[in-house]
Short mmCIF file of C-alpha atoms in Angstrom, two decimals:
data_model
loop_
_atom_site.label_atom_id
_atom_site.label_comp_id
_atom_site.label_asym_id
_atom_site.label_seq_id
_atom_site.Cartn_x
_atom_site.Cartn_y
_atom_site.Cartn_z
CA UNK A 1 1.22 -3.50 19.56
CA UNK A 2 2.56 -1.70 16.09
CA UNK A 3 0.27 0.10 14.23
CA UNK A 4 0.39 1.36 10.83
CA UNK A 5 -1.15 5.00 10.23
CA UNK A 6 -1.60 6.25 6.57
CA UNK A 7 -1.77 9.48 5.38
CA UNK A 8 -2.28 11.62 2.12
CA UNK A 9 -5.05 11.29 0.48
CA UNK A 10 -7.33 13.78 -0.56
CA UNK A 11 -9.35 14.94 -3.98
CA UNK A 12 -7.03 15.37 -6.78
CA UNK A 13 -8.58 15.38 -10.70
CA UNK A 14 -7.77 13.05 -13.40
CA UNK A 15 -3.99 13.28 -14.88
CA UNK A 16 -2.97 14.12 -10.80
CA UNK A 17 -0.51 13.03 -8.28
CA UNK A 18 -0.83 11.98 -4.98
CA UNK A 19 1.66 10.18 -2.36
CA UNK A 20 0.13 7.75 0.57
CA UNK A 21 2.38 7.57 3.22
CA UNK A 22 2.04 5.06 6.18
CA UNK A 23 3.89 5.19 8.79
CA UNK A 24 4.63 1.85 11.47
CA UNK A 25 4.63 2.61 15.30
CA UNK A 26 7.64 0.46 15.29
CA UNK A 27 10.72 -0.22 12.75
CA UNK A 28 9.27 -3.30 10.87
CA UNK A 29 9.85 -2.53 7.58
CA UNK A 30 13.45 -3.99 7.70
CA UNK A 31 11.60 -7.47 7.65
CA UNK A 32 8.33 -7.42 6.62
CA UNK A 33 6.18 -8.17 3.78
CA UNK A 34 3.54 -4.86 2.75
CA UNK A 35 0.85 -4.31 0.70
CA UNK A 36 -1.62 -1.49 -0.40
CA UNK A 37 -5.00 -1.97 -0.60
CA UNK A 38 -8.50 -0.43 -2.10
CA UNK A 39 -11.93 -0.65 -1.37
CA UNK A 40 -14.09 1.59 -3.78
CA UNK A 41 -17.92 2.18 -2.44
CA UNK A 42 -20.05 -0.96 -3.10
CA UNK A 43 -16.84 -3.29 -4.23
CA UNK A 44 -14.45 -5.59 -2.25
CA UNK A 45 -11.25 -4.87 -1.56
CA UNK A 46 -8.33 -5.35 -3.64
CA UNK A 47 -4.55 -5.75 -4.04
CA UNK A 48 -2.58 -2.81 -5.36
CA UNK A 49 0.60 -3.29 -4.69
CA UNK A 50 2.86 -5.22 -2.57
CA UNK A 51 6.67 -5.54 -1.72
CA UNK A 52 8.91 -7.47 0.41
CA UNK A 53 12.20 -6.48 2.60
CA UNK A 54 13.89 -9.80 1.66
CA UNK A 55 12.50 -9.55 -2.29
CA UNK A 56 12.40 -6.09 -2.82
CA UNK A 57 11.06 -6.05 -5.82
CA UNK A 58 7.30 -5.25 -6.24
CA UNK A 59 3.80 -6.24 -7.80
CA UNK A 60 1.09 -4.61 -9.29
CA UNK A 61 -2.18 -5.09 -10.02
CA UNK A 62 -2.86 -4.11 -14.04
CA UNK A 63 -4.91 -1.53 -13.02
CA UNK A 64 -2.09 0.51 -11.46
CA UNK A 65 1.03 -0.94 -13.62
CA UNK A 66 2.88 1.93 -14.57
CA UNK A 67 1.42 4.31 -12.72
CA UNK A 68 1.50 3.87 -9.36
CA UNK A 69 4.85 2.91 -7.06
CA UNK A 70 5.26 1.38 -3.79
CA UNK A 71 8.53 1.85 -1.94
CA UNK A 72 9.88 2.31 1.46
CA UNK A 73 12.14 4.12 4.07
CA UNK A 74 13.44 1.93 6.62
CA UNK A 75 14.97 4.93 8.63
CA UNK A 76 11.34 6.37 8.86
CA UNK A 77 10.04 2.89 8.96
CA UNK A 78 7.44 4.22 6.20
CA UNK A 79 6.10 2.85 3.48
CA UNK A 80 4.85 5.22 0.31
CA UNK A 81 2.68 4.35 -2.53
CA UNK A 82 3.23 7.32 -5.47
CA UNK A 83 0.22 7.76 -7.70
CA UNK A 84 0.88 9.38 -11.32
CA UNK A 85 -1.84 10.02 -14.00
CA UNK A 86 -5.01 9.58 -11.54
CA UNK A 87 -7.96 8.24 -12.83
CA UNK A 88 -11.50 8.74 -11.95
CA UNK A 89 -11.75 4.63 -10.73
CA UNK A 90 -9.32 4.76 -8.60
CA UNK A 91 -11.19 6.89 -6.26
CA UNK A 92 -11.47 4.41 -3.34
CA UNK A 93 -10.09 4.07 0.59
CA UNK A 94 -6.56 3.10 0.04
CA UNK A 95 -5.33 0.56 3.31
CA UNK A 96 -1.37 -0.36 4.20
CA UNK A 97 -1.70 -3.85 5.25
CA UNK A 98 1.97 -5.55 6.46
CA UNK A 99 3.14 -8.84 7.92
CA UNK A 100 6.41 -8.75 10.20
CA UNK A 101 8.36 -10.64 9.80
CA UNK A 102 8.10 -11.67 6.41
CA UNK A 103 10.63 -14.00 4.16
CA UNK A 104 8.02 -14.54 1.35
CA UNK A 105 9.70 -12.79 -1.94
CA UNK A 106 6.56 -10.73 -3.49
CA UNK A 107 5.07 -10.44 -0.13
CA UNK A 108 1.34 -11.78 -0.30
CA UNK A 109 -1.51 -11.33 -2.79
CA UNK A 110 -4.00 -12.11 0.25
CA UNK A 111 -5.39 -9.63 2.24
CA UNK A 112 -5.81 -12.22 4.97
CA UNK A 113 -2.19 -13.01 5.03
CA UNK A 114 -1.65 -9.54 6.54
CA UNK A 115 -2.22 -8.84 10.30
CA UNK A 116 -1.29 -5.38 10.04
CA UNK A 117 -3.10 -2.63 8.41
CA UNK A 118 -3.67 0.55 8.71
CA UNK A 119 -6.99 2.63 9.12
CA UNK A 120 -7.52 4.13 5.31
CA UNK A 121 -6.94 6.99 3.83
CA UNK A 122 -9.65 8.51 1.34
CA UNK A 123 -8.76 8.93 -2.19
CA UNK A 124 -10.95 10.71 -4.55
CA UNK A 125 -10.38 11.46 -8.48
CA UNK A 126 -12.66 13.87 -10.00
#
């Protein structure tokens, strides 16, 4: 059974950086479709980013364009999501969600379409 563990988060203030790493029990990421995720308190939980081994390119929500970048390291079957110029709303529990294997280009939009995901890792911009 793979599982997906993040880790990074933490308090950082507005204008910060932060990484999120999240790290598979086994080497999926060389064919798999992955996504981060957010849930702030009191709101459902939404897309941030998502990437595909057979696309490789990536998609971002508006809220994030430009700032934020998802990537990946096969040989440490990781993915990362790099947060520049934090902002106050996107203090929320950030989820890796992933779907091995995976041939769809942009990986999915749908949460549901993902049967992996990770437990959260607390983000909090202040």
């Amino acid at each position: 059974h793979v599982q997906l563990v993040e880790s990074g988060g933490g308090a950082a203030q507005p204008g910060g950086y932060l990484r999120l790493s999240c790290v598979a029990s086994e080497n999926i990421f060389r064919d798999a479709c992955m996504g981060w995720f957010r849930q702030a308190v009191g709101k459902e939980r939404e897309e941030v980013a998502r990437t595909s081994t057979v696309g490789g390119a990536a998609h971002y929500a508006d809220a994030v364009k430009g700032r934020f970048t998802i990537s990946q390291d096969n040989a440490d079957n990781t993915l990362y999501l790099d947060m520049n110029n934090l902002k106050p709303e996107d203090t929320a529990m950030y989820y890796c969600a992933a779907r091995s294997p995976c041939r769809v280009w942009l990986g999915y939009s749908d949460d549901a379409e993902y049967n992996l995901w990770g437990q959260g890792t607390q983000v909090t911009v202040s």
